[in-house]
Amino acid sequence: MRWDIVYNNLDYLLWGSYPNGPLGGICASIMLAVLGIFGAFWLGLVFGLMRLSKSRILRGLAMVYVEVIRGTPLLMLIFWFYFLGPVIFDYNLPEFQSALLAFVVFTGAYVAEIVRAGVNALPGGQMEAARGAGLTRFQAMRYVILPQALRNMIPSFVNQFVSLTKDTSLAYIIGVNELTKAATQINNREVVAPAEIFMAIAVLYFIICWALTAFSRRMERHVARYQARGR
Amino acid sequence: MGYQFDWSLVLTGEYRDWLLDGFYLTLKISAVAGGCAMALGTLVAVLRLSRVKPLMWLSLAFTEFFRNTPLLVQIFFWYFGSEVLLPKSVNEWLYSMDFEFAAGTLALTVYSSAFIAEELRSGVFSIPKNQLEASRATGLSFLQAYRFVILPQAFRIVIPPLISQLLNLLKNSSLVMTIGVMELTYQARQVESFTFHGFESFTVATLMYLAVSLLVSFAITMYNKHFLHHLRY
Amino acid sequence: MAFIEINGLHKWFGSFHVLRGITEQVERGEVLVICGPSGSGKSTLIRCLNRLEEYQKGTVHFDGQDIHARGLDVNSLRAEIGIVFQQFNLYPHLTVLKNITLAPIKVRGTVRAEAEETALALLERVGIHDQAHKYPAELSGGQQQRVAIARALAMKPKALLFDEPTSALDPEMINEVLNVMKDLARDGMTMLCVTHEMGFAREVADRVIFMDAGEVVEQGPPSEFFTNPKHERTRMFLKEIL
């Protein structure tokens, strides 16, 4: 086994050619995931609340978004934004931004479902109590429902973030400089140690994802203590 | 917008056949990997529930590792790494077959089985403990209690999440295009680069994925409505 | 030797000493009511009798048989002693009829037709023969508990254990379950009931046992137990629940 190849290229796997070149490696992967989950949170919140709204049109729109995105492979979506966006809408985005956009739109649909489920999981008495005290539906949402629901959703958000971190590897396919691309570059150059190289980056991904998963499991236990319960 | 639509290009002739071939291969690799993943996932879940410490650890390590690493990396690992990892004779046999398809199936199987094992385990765990107690109290043996009381309930609970895992598998199968399996996404990309009419080919491919997904999730919703209503404790 | 003979029974949950040397005898056909504050070990005691809980010290003999004897099949022991739980614990995926016939068919090897006939007769006896093909979730709590009693009876047990059978029920349903239990008592079933239904105890119990902190504090026939309790702890307890 040629673990020395992994060792000699470790800096490239961790941060690419930075500071002499662009940031790459796992740092770029994490950056994609963090920016992606941030955008997806707001997009998902909007669509999640739309699905809970009283307007049929808003509900329908949100449902179409969620169902279409969740029924489509992420890779397909990445191609849509990368190959077709520029042709149809005549813009030109670099690979990184294009992939990021796909991640936001993709993850947003899953976040919307988390938001909807989180709000629905609260006992109905919470909304009634808030409305009974004279709050409008919007105020009740803003000050009573969402603060509770969002806190309960934290573990699901973390799980979604873990998924996204793994999914950032797909950005390699359109040529974004991140961990998986760094690995394939090294593999093409060195040839003799594919198992070692891919095992090494699997471990890198694993460390991040597993630590986050463990964190989210702890949060889940923690959150359970503060939940308002039906009956 | 300077793009000229030409739907006939992808709805007739050679390019339509490419897409249909791709769709067929997508369904095929999903079905093969899905079947294998069910078997492997059940085995891993049984190990986890076995109460034998080393087996439990093995199963835990398996699910945690494969769930927390990207599928794409696993695909590359099996595809590029098998040459080093497997004995020469096995490799030659694999090359004489359809090597890309085999590596892709293996990766999809292992990845999906880790998720399936988790669903099965949590399905069994979600059955309240007093169900086991109540059945043991009437004299049923441990195996009988599992066979007639615990598993039938777990099975009903677990079907919807299992099916959505299989749908995930279908969508994930798009990644094997990276190692040259000519499934739907690969073919859509091919049509795009041959004709520069990506919009049409990607639309058709997307609709094919969507059709399967929507049909199946509709079926799950119906199932939940009709079969899970009396499963309350 | 008595029908059920408990001798010097000790049990620990970790370092918590739940049962501190229980010695009791129950005769065939006797109805015994066990009461006491929560945490006194009364549920644990009856759950030891069919080995849903294991005990660390002492012996239990059931119908002359040491229930911890080497080579004794715990499943056939349990088939002889029925138990009714506080939370009913019916199988939600099976109809009422199947809930009742499962164990007779699988454990006793009874043929289905016969098991179903028995089950219907038992449902008749507990007053809900018209619900045989419903699922548990479609029944009221009182009805579910009566199904649970029928399920226990279907094994033709030699004794029945009741673990707070009415505690999870709404008040208006308690009597329908107690009436079934009273009928059983009059028919000569050996019963050990953990319950706080003192009216039931007065009417049908042969003996009442008061437990506190893992010990039997006081026992006697209901006439004496209720009118003339000897121990301070018993008096306090009775004052609180009556």
XYZ file of C-alpha atoms in Angstrom:
706
model
C 0.000 0.000 0.000
C 1.264 3.456 -0.900
C 0.017 5.653 1.898
C 3.009 7.956 1.323
C 1.241 9.264 -1.789
C -1.693 10.340 0.334
C 0.654 11.834 2.897
C 2.626 13.821 0.310
C -0.537 15.269 -1.171
C -2.321 15.885 2.101
C -2.111 19.671 1.892
C -3.663 19.578 -1.569
C -6.520 17.432 -0.227
C -7.064 19.779 2.701
C -6.948 23.240 1.099
C -5.902 22.876 -2.534
C -3.102 25.127 -3.767
C -4.036 27.941 -1.375
C -2.439 30.458 -0.644
C -0.588 30.352 -3.991
C -3.714 29.443 -5.899
C -7.459 29.085 -5.380
C -8.840 27.476 -2.242
C -9.690 23.822 -2.854
C -9.790 20.452 -1.144
C -11.997 19.839 1.816
C -12.019 23.536 2.731
C -13.814 24.284 -0.532
C -16.228 21.416 0.112
C -17.072 22.810 3.535
C -17.466 26.297 2.099
C -19.901 25.001 -0.514
C -21.876 23.160 2.137
C -22.027 26.083 4.576
C -23.057 28.622 1.939
C -25.476 26.084 0.496
C -27.249 25.329 3.763
C -27.464 29.057 4.554
C -29.211 29.804 1.277
C -31.338 26.670 1.500
C -32.530 27.634 4.973
C -34.101 30.888 3.806
C -35.463 29.410 0.599
C -36.855 26.432 2.481
C -38.369 28.615 5.201
C -40.244 30.670 2.600
C -41.533 27.632 0.743
C -42.284 25.719 3.935
C -44.453 28.584 5.207
C -46.074 28.876 1.796
C -47.124 25.242 2.098
C -48.786 26.076 5.400
C -50.505 29.197 4.137
C -54.231 29.511 3.613
C -53.860 30.573 -0.005
C -54.363 27.714 -2.412
C -52.091 29.279 -5.007
C -49.162 29.638 -2.612
C -49.705 26.141 -1.299
C -49.852 24.747 -4.833
C -46.707 26.581 -5.922
C -44.765 25.354 -2.932
C -45.991 21.818 -3.458
C -44.906 21.771 -7.081
C -41.460 23.086 -6.116
C -40.984 20.524 -3.357
C -42.294 17.540 -5.284
C -40.448 18.308 -8.522
C -37.112 18.911 -6.827
C -37.404 15.898 -4.558
C -38.279 13.702 -7.514
C -35.256 14.769 -9.540
C -31.663 13.587 -9.065
C -29.344 16.303 -7.796
C -26.965 15.626 -10.646
C -29.738 16.458 -13.114
C -30.307 19.738 -11.335
C -26.629 20.578 -11.408
C -26.660 20.049 -15.180
C -29.718 22.245 -15.544
C -28.008 25.144 -13.866
C -24.642 24.586 -15.468
C -25.463 23.758 -19.082
C -28.896 25.214 -19.614
C -29.108 28.304 -17.476
C -26.491 30.094 -19.597
C -28.071 29.019 -22.900
C -31.591 30.015 -22.027
C -31.175 33.014 -19.777
C -27.918 34.178 -21.246
C -25.927 34.528 -18.056
C -22.518 33.190 -17.320
C -21.762 31.753 -13.921
C -18.488 30.135 -12.899
C -18.684 26.462 -11.867
C -18.548 27.177 -8.142
C -21.499 29.577 -8.153
C -23.452 27.410 -10.540
C -23.050 24.351 -8.326
C -23.891 26.429 -5.248
C -27.122 27.585 -6.875
C -28.085 23.993 -7.610
C -27.331 22.991 -3.999
C -29.457 25.836 -2.625
C -32.441 25.051 -4.823
C -32.110 21.323 -4.178
C -31.653 21.456 -0.413
C -34.293 24.178 -0.108
C -36.995 21.678 -1.068
C -35.932 19.331 1.719
C -35.728 22.181 4.227
C -39.250 23.248 3.225
C -40.486 19.791 4.167
C -38.637 19.959 7.493
C -40.243 23.326 8.247
C -43.706 22.090 7.364
C -43.339 18.906 9.407
C -41.851 20.847 12.318
C -44.737 23.295 12.467
C -47.321 20.538 12.053
C -45.717 18.550 14.860
C -46.471 21.261 17.415
C -49.654 20.608 19.366
C -52.602 22.533 17.915
C -53.153 24.134 21.301
C -50.124 26.387 20.753
C -51.689 28.163 17.791
C -55.047 28.326 19.550
C -53.521 29.771 22.689
C -51.680 32.436 20.689
C -54.733 33.335 18.615
C -56.818 33.284 21.761
C -54.561 35.925 23.244
C -55.333 38.186 20.284
C -52.258 37.616 18.101
C -52.771 37.558 14.354
C -51.934 34.390 12.467
C -48.692 35.960 11.317
C -47.767 37.123 14.812
C -48.603 33.740 16.262
C -46.349 32.122 13.662
C -43.561 34.630 14.227
C -43.505 34.733 18.019
C -44.991 31.462 19.225
C -44.907 28.731 16.603
C -41.651 29.284 14.723
C -39.395 29.856 17.741
C -40.490 26.482 19.117
C -40.649 24.687 15.794
C -37.259 25.916 14.569
C -35.572 24.798 17.755
C -37.110 21.355 17.396
C -35.911 21.259 13.798
C -32.231 21.823 14.565
C -31.368 18.111 14.458
C -33.090 17.738 11.077
C -31.190 20.758 9.771
C -27.919 19.229 10.888
C -28.821 15.976 9.136
C -29.602 17.940 5.995
C -26.253 19.675 6.316
C -24.554 16.286 6.519
C -26.331 15.190 3.332
C -25.288 18.377 1.628
C -21.669 17.957 2.684
C -21.670 14.552 1.002
C -23.499 15.961 -2.013
C -20.890 18.666 -2.586
C -18.779 15.884 -4.100
C -21.086 16.078 -7.137
C -19.700 19.526 -7.915
C -16.616 17.696 -9.147
C -18.596 16.531 -12.171
C -18.810 20.068 -13.562
C -15.234 20.772 -12.529
C -15.435 22.646 -9.223
C -12.179 22.511 -7.279
C -13.190 20.613 -4.168
C -12.123 17.487 -2.324
C -13.322 14.858 -4.786
C -11.773 16.709 -7.705
C -8.503 17.040 -5.827
C -8.562 13.282 -5.264
C -9.211 12.460 -8.920
C -6.441 14.838 -9.970
C -3.982 13.137 -7.662
C -5.240 9.741 -8.812
C -4.721 10.651 -12.478
C -1.216 11.875 -11.744
C -0.049 9.049 -9.489
C -2.116 6.161 -10.937
C -0.798 3.493 -8.558
C -2.792 4.224 -5.407
C -6.492 4.709 -6.199
C -7.743 2.672 -3.221
C -5.575 4.601 -0.775
C -6.535 8.002 -2.178
C -10.276 7.424 -2.251
C -10.185 5.718 1.131
C -8.369 8.753 2.516
C -10.921 11.264 1.264
C -13.758 8.993 2.372
C -12.279 9.223 5.857
C -12.032 13.017 5.575
C -15.711 13.271 4.625
C -16.558 10.740 7.280
C -14.907 12.689 10.085
C -16.966 15.781 9.313
C -20.262 14.011 8.674
C -19.981 11.646 11.580
C -19.061 14.385 14.040
C -22.090 16.375 12.874
C -24.341 13.333 13.086
C -23.191 12.628 16.617
C -23.838 16.278 17.453
C -27.327 16.125 15.997
C -28.153 12.996 18.006
C -27.146 14.823 21.176
C -29.238 17.804 20.136
C -32.207 15.533 19.550
C -32.082 14.296 23.126
C -31.580 17.849 24.367
C -34.428 19.283 22.317
C -36.840 16.576 23.471
C -36.821 18.081 26.942
C -38.277 21.402 25.861
C -41.014 20.206 23.581
C -44.576 21.279 24.236
C -46.619 18.126 24.112
C -50.124 17.380 22.977
C -52.012 16.175 26.072
C -32.879 34.341 -26.010
C -31.247 32.781 -29.005
C -32.250 29.215 -28.355
C -34.333 27.336 -30.929
C -36.446 24.535 -29.493
C -36.610 21.320 -31.486
C -38.589 18.725 -29.602
C -38.791 16.305 -32.527
C -35.057 15.811 -32.146
C -35.395 13.964 -28.849
C -38.854 12.503 -29.385
C -38.033 10.617 -32.575
C -35.232 8.624 -34.077
C -31.838 7.775 -32.743
C -31.687 10.244 -29.851
C -35.048 9.095 -28.520
C -33.673 5.546 -28.521
C -30.605 6.665 -26.607
C -32.793 8.170 -23.921
C -35.033 5.122 -23.764
C -32.000 2.838 -23.506
C -30.726 5.038 -20.697
C -34.051 4.908 -18.897
C -34.080 1.130 -19.188
C -30.560 0.860 -17.806
C -31.467 3.203 -14.943
C -34.396 0.994 -14.023
C -32.259 -2.115 -14.394
C -29.352 -0.991 -12.230
C -31.820 0.355 -9.631
C -33.707 -2.929 -9.537
C -30.594 -5.088 -9.283
C -28.925 -2.864 -6.680
C -32.254 -2.456 -4.863
C -32.744 -6.192 -4.521
C -29.189 -6.751 -3.338
C -29.377 -3.782 -0.954
C -32.542 -5.173 0.638
C -30.829 -8.484 1.299
C -27.602 -6.944 2.571
C -29.488 -4.312 4.577
C -31.625 -6.979 6.262
C -28.516 -8.929 7.167
C -26.840 -5.830 8.633
C -29.995 -4.970 10.609
C -30.253 -8.511 11.971
C -26.625 -8.346 13.111
C -27.419 -5.086 14.854
C -30.392 -6.617 16.679
C -28.554 -9.863 17.440
C -27.375 -8.814 20.936
C -23.971 -10.327 20.150
C -21.480 -7.557 20.899
C -18.900 -8.047 18.088
C -21.638 -8.467 15.471
C -23.393 -5.350 16.729
C -20.161 -3.358 16.469
C -19.506 -4.655 12.987
C -22.987 -3.667 11.858
C -22.733 -0.262 13.516
C -19.378 0.463 11.872
C -20.786 -0.574 8.499
C -23.858 1.671 8.649
C -22.036 4.653 10.134
C -19.179 4.554 7.641
C -21.176 4.068 4.474
C -23.915 6.507 5.427
C -21.457 9.249 6.274
C -19.291 9.201 3.152
C -20.321 10.465 -0.290
C -21.684 7.927 -2.730
C -19.540 9.375 -5.501
C -16.370 8.674 -3.527
C -17.569 5.143 -2.844
C -18.214 4.648 -6.552
C -14.668 5.777 -7.361
C -13.303 3.628 -4.582
C -14.884 0.425 -5.930
C -14.245 1.341 -9.546
C -10.592 2.383 -9.337
C -9.705 0.472 -6.210
C -10.960 -2.974 -7.170
C -7.903 -3.526 -9.308
C -5.707 -3.318 -6.245
C -8.101 -4.871 -3.767
C -9.452 -7.900 -5.613
C -7.426 -10.920 -6.749
C -6.363 -10.887 -10.361
C -8.667 -13.704 -11.474
C -11.740 -11.947 -10.120
C -10.712 -8.756 -11.897
C -10.280 -10.550 -15.202
C -13.674 -12.129 -14.798
C -15.176 -8.735 -14.028
C -13.529 -7.116 -17.041
C -14.890 -9.831 -19.295
C -18.346 -8.893 -18.015
C -19.648 -5.368 -17.883
C -17.173 -3.978 -15.375
C -18.684 -0.485 -15.066
C -22.113 -1.918 -14.415
C -20.752 -4.306 -11.778
C -18.787 -1.610 -9.939
C -21.723 0.783 -10.070
C -24.122 -1.865 -8.776
C -21.745 -2.786 -5.968
C -21.373 0.846 -4.876
C -25.108 1.521 -4.999
C -25.842 -1.719 -3.144
C -23.448 -1.080 -0.287
C -24.443 2.583 0.088
C -28.196 1.907 0.031
C -28.006 -1.146 2.279
C -26.578 1.004 5.081
C -29.649 3.264 4.900
C -32.033 0.323 4.582
C -30.491 -1.350 7.631
C -31.105 1.823 9.645
C -34.746 1.974 8.558
C -35.299 -1.665 9.480
C -33.636 -1.281 12.840
C -35.573 1.815 13.795
C -38.783 0.156 12.569
C -38.276 -2.724 14.965
C -37.261 -0.329 17.747
C -40.382 1.754 17.250
C -42.603 -1.126 18.378
C -43.281 -0.493 22.086
C -41.497 -2.845 24.450
C -44.725 -3.916 26.098
C -45.747 -5.676 22.877
C -42.879 -8.132 23.360
C -43.748 -8.445 27.026
C -47.432 -9.053 26.353
C -46.678 -11.764 23.806
C -44.082 -13.441 26.025
C -46.608 -13.365 28.879
C -49.025 -15.563 26.935
C -46.298 -18.144 26.492
C -45.014 -17.290 23.014
C -41.279 -17.928 22.660
C -38.904 -15.090 21.744
C -38.847 -16.157 18.103
C -42.608 -16.635 17.973
C -43.138 -13.207 19.503
C -40.927 -11.656 16.813
C -42.469 -13.733 14.074
C -46.140 -13.092 14.864
C -46.242 -9.842 16.807
C -43.169 -7.619 16.445
C -42.112 -8.131 12.820
C -45.587 -7.892 11.238
C -46.039 -4.522 12.916
C -42.516 -3.343 12.092
C -42.960 -4.435 8.498
C -46.027 -2.259 8.018
C -44.346 0.735 9.589
C -41.171 0.268 7.611
C -42.606 -0.145 4.112
C -43.029 3.568 3.290
C -39.502 4.596 4.389
C -38.059 1.561 2.602
C -39.742 2.544 -0.618
C -38.454 6.076 -0.365
C -34.979 4.608 0.147
C -35.460 2.719 -3.112
C -36.500 5.971 -4.770
C -33.335 7.585 -3.446
C -31.453 4.698 -4.976
C -33.097 5.390 -8.331
C -32.041 9.037 -8.167
C -28.579 8.165 -6.852
C -28.047 5.793 -9.746
C -27.474 8.897 -11.890
C -23.998 9.105 -10.317
C -22.749 5.948 -12.021
C -22.552 7.949 -15.262
C -19.209 9.178 -13.898
C -17.700 5.728 -14.409
C -19.293 5.338 -17.831
C -22.478 3.379 -17.140
C -24.767 4.538 -19.920
C -27.862 5.202 -17.853
C -30.403 7.978 -18.286
C -28.320 10.938 -17.097
C -25.345 9.757 -19.150
C -27.498 9.505 -22.263
C -29.114 12.899 -21.691
C -25.639 14.376 -21.469
C -24.628 12.506 -24.638
C -27.590 13.881 -26.569
C -26.726 17.352 -25.292
C -23.156 17.185 -26.497
C -24.098 15.728 -29.868
C -26.963 18.078 -30.673
C -26.473 21.113 -28.419
C -30.160 20.684 -27.625
C -29.645 20.061 -23.936
C -32.892 21.684 -22.880
C -34.979 19.094 -24.657
C -32.913 16.095 -23.657
C -32.617 17.149 -20.004
C -36.345 17.882 -19.891
C -37.202 14.432 -21.164
C -34.771 12.775 -18.740
C -36.037 14.845 -15.807
C -39.623 13.954 -16.658
C -38.727 10.282 -16.728
C -37.216 10.449 -13.235
C -40.142 12.536 -12.013
C -42.733 10.164 -13.408
C -41.343 7.236 -11.428
C -40.842 9.289 -8.251
C -44.270 10.893 -8.265
C -46.040 7.669 -9.069
C -44.337 5.871 -6.235
C -44.767 8.645 -3.667
C -48.444 8.815 -4.560
C -48.653 5.089 -3.885
C -46.954 5.570 -0.499
C -49.450 8.257 0.477
C -52.319 5.928 -0.381
C -50.670 3.127 1.569
C -50.274 5.336 4.637
C -53.897 6.374 4.443
C -55.310 2.884 4.149
C -53.023 0.542 5.997
C -51.468 2.442 8.841
C -54.582 3.946 10.401
C -55.194 1.278 13.018
C -51.569 0.939 14.054
C -51.890 3.121 17.133
C -50.888 2.147 20.628
C -47.636 -26.890 49.881
C -49.911 -24.027 48.848
C -50.922 -23.455 45.236
C -48.627 -20.470 44.900
C -45.851 -20.362 47.455
C -43.510 -17.390 47.626
C -40.587 -17.776 49.952
C -38.129 -15.052 51.003
C -38.238 -13.242 47.655
C -35.645 -10.501 47.094
C -35.159 -8.379 44.010
C -32.814 -5.539 43.157
C -32.964 -3.107 40.239
C -29.266 -2.269 40.180
C -28.633 -1.047 43.701
C -32.314 -0.382 44.397
C -33.779 -3.048 46.642
C -37.355 -3.405 45.322
C -38.513 -6.560 47.089
C -37.175 -7.184 50.569
C -38.027 -10.728 51.491
C -41.620 -11.464 50.516
C -43.168 -14.654 51.871
C -46.756 -15.405 50.893
C -49.048 -18.300 50.196
C -52.011 -18.276 47.887
C -54.532 -21.128 47.851
C -56.320 -22.451 44.808
C -59.372 -20.291 44.068
C -58.225 -17.511 46.362
C -58.645 -13.871 45.348
C -55.820 -11.737 46.658
C -55.761 -7.967 46.385
C -52.388 -6.262 46.679
C -52.354 -2.556 47.394
C -49.807 0.007 48.443
C -48.261 3.313 47.396
C -46.530 3.573 44.033
C -43.005 2.251 44.114
C -43.833 -0.206 46.882
C -42.959 -3.170 44.647
C -46.443 -4.615 44.206
C -46.330 -4.735 40.379
C -42.810 -6.123 40.490
C -43.983 -8.869 42.835
C -46.681 -10.205 40.542
C -44.451 -9.811 37.479
C -41.950 -12.093 39.213
C -44.569 -14.834 39.385
C -44.548 -15.459 35.623
C -40.914 -14.429 35.289
C -41.474 -11.225 33.372
C -39.048 -10.012 36.022
C -36.206 -12.102 37.363
C -35.537 -12.194 41.092
C -32.188 -12.655 42.785
C -33.051 -14.468 46.007
C -35.818 -16.702 47.323
C -38.116 -19.215 45.647
C -41.506 -19.276 44.010
C -43.471 -22.493 43.617
C -46.467 -22.592 41.337
C -48.685 -25.652 41.616
C -45.854 -27.536 43.274
C -43.312 -26.568 40.621
C -40.306 -24.317 41.310
C -40.622 -21.700 38.581
C -36.857 -21.282 38.503
C -36.167 -25.000 38.270
C -33.464 -25.980 35.813
C -34.961 -27.203 32.545
C -38.354 -25.647 33.155
C -39.766 -24.141 29.978
C -40.601 -20.540 30.832
C -43.093 -20.355 27.947
C -45.193 -23.222 29.222
C -45.095 -21.687 32.715
C -46.427 -18.439 31.295
C -49.136 -20.288 29.432
C -50.409 -21.440 32.837
C -50.492 -17.982 34.431
C -52.335 -15.233 32.592
C -51.540 -11.547 33.069
C -53.596 -8.437 32.348
C -51.630 -5.203 32.002
C -52.446 -1.625 32.923
C -51.958 -0.508 29.317
C -53.905 -3.461 27.771
C -51.019 -4.159 25.341
C -53.247 -5.555 22.636
C -51.567 -6.218 19.292
C -52.646 -3.292 17.113
C -52.095 -5.099 13.802
C -54.449 -7.981 14.617
C -58.223 -8.044 14.975
C -59.777 -8.704 18.383
C -60.388 -12.330 17.445
C -56.811 -12.863 16.249
C -55.457 -11.175 19.371
C -57.203 -13.824 21.407
C -56.448 -16.858 19.243
C -52.749 -16.187 18.534
C -51.292 -17.815 21.644
C -53.708 -20.787 21.818
C -52.878 -21.645 18.200
C -49.123 -21.059 18.377
C -48.356 -22.202 21.912
C -51.024 -24.781 22.651
C -51.388 -25.969 19.061
C -55.160 -25.646 19.142
C -56.803 -25.867 15.706
C -58.042 -22.526 14.438
C -61.772 -23.328 14.365
C -61.735 -24.500 17.940
C -59.652 -21.538 19.110
C -62.055 -19.144 17.430
C -65.055 -20.833 18.990
C -63.472 -20.494 22.424
C -62.557 -16.893 21.698
C -66.105 -16.005 20.708
C -67.452 -17.670 23.837
C -64.976 -15.652 25.937
C -65.948 -12.431 24.183
C -69.547 -13.262 24.971
C -68.562 -13.743 28.589
C -66.845 -10.336 28.798
C -69.800 -8.797 26.969
C -68.329 -7.727 23.609
C -68.902 -10.615 21.213
C -70.061 -8.147 18.523
C -66.585 -6.556 18.297
C -64.669 -9.663 17.272
C -63.600 -8.410 13.863
C -62.588 -4.896 14.821
C -59.058 -3.678 15.454
C -58.028 -2.639 18.982
C -57.745 1.049 18.054
C -61.458 1.029 17.166
C -62.477 0.035 20.714
C -62.856 2.071 23.898
C -60.371 1.585 26.715
C -62.804 -0.494 28.734
C -63.525 -2.723 25.764
C -59.809 -3.126 25.062
C -59.169 -4.196 28.621
C -61.976 -6.747 28.423
C -60.409 -8.119 25.251
C -57.115 -8.356 27.130
C -58.851 -10.375 29.851
C -60.391 -12.652 27.226
C -56.948 -13.035 25.658
C -55.510 -14.153 28.982
C -58.422 -16.534 29.615
C -58.081 -18.129 26.186
C -55.006 -20.003 27.430
C -57.176 -21.577 30.151
C -54.748 -20.409 32.811
C -54.680 -21.828 36.332
C -54.233 -18.348 37.782
C -54.598 -14.762 36.612
C -52.452 -11.772 37.498
C -53.872 -8.253 37.215
C -51.434 -5.326 37.115
C -53.542 -2.239 37.888
C -56.099 -3.191 35.247
C -58.304 -0.136 35.721
C -55.693 2.616 36.281
C -55.539 3.661 32.627
C -59.318 3.778 32.196
C -61.756 6.651 32.242
C -63.984 6.478 35.344
C -67.124 5.432 33.478
C -65.353 2.387 32.071
C -63.884 1.065 35.289
C -66.995 -0.805 36.342
C -67.395 -2.747 33.118
C -63.925 -4.214 33.720
C -64.438 -4.749 37.450
C -67.698 -6.600 36.778
C -65.871 -9.038 34.528
C -63.255 -9.542 37.238
C -65.932 -10.127 39.878
C -67.552 -12.773 37.678
C -64.210 -14.529 37.347
C -63.687 -14.440 41.092
C -67.089 -15.992 41.732
C -66.325 -18.741 39.220
C -63.382 -19.766 41.378
C -60.425 -18.345 39.401
C -57.249 -17.867 41.408
C -56.505 -14.155 41.102
C -53.754 -11.834 42.268
C -54.834 -8.257 41.678
C -52.720 -5.165 42.092
C -55.411 -2.518 42.321
C -56.602 0.480 44.263
C -60.266 -0.344 43.727
C -61.180 -0.853 47.355
C -64.844 -1.481 46.595
C -63.746 -4.455 44.517
C -61.471 -5.646 47.318
C -64.263 -5.434 49.889
C -66.682 -7.315 47.700
C -64.672 -10.229 46.328
C -61.202 -10.415 47.893
C -60.470 -13.244 50.272
C -57.446 -11.433 51.544
C -55.888 -7.981 51.167
C -52.167 -7.350 51.336
C -50.655 -3.948 51.971
C -47.110 -3.405 50.700
C -44.754 -0.539 51.331
C -41.066 -0.135 50.434
C -40.716 -3.704 49.217
C -42.251 -5.382 52.254
C -45.629 -6.761 53.188
C -46.673 -4.496 56.034
C -50.060 -5.923 56.803
C -52.531 -8.478 55.539
C -55.905 -9.916 56.425
C -59.450 -10.514 55.245
C -61.046 -7.331 53.902
C -63.492 -7.060 56.789
C -60.600 -6.712 59.211
C -58.203 -4.926 56.910
C -60.514 -2.007 56.213
C -62.214 -1.610 59.578
C -59.329 -2.303 61.862
C -55.891 -1.747 60.282
C -53.123 -2.406 62.779
C -50.221 -0.478 61.313
C -49.803 3.254 61.144
C -48.603 3.092 57.520
C -51.706 1.140 56.503
C -53.966 3.642 58.230
C -52.241 6.551 56.450
C -52.560 4.814 53.114
C -56.219 3.954 53.569
C -57.014 7.472 54.698
C -55.472 8.813 51.516
C -57.233 6.597 49.003
C -60.672 6.076 50.588
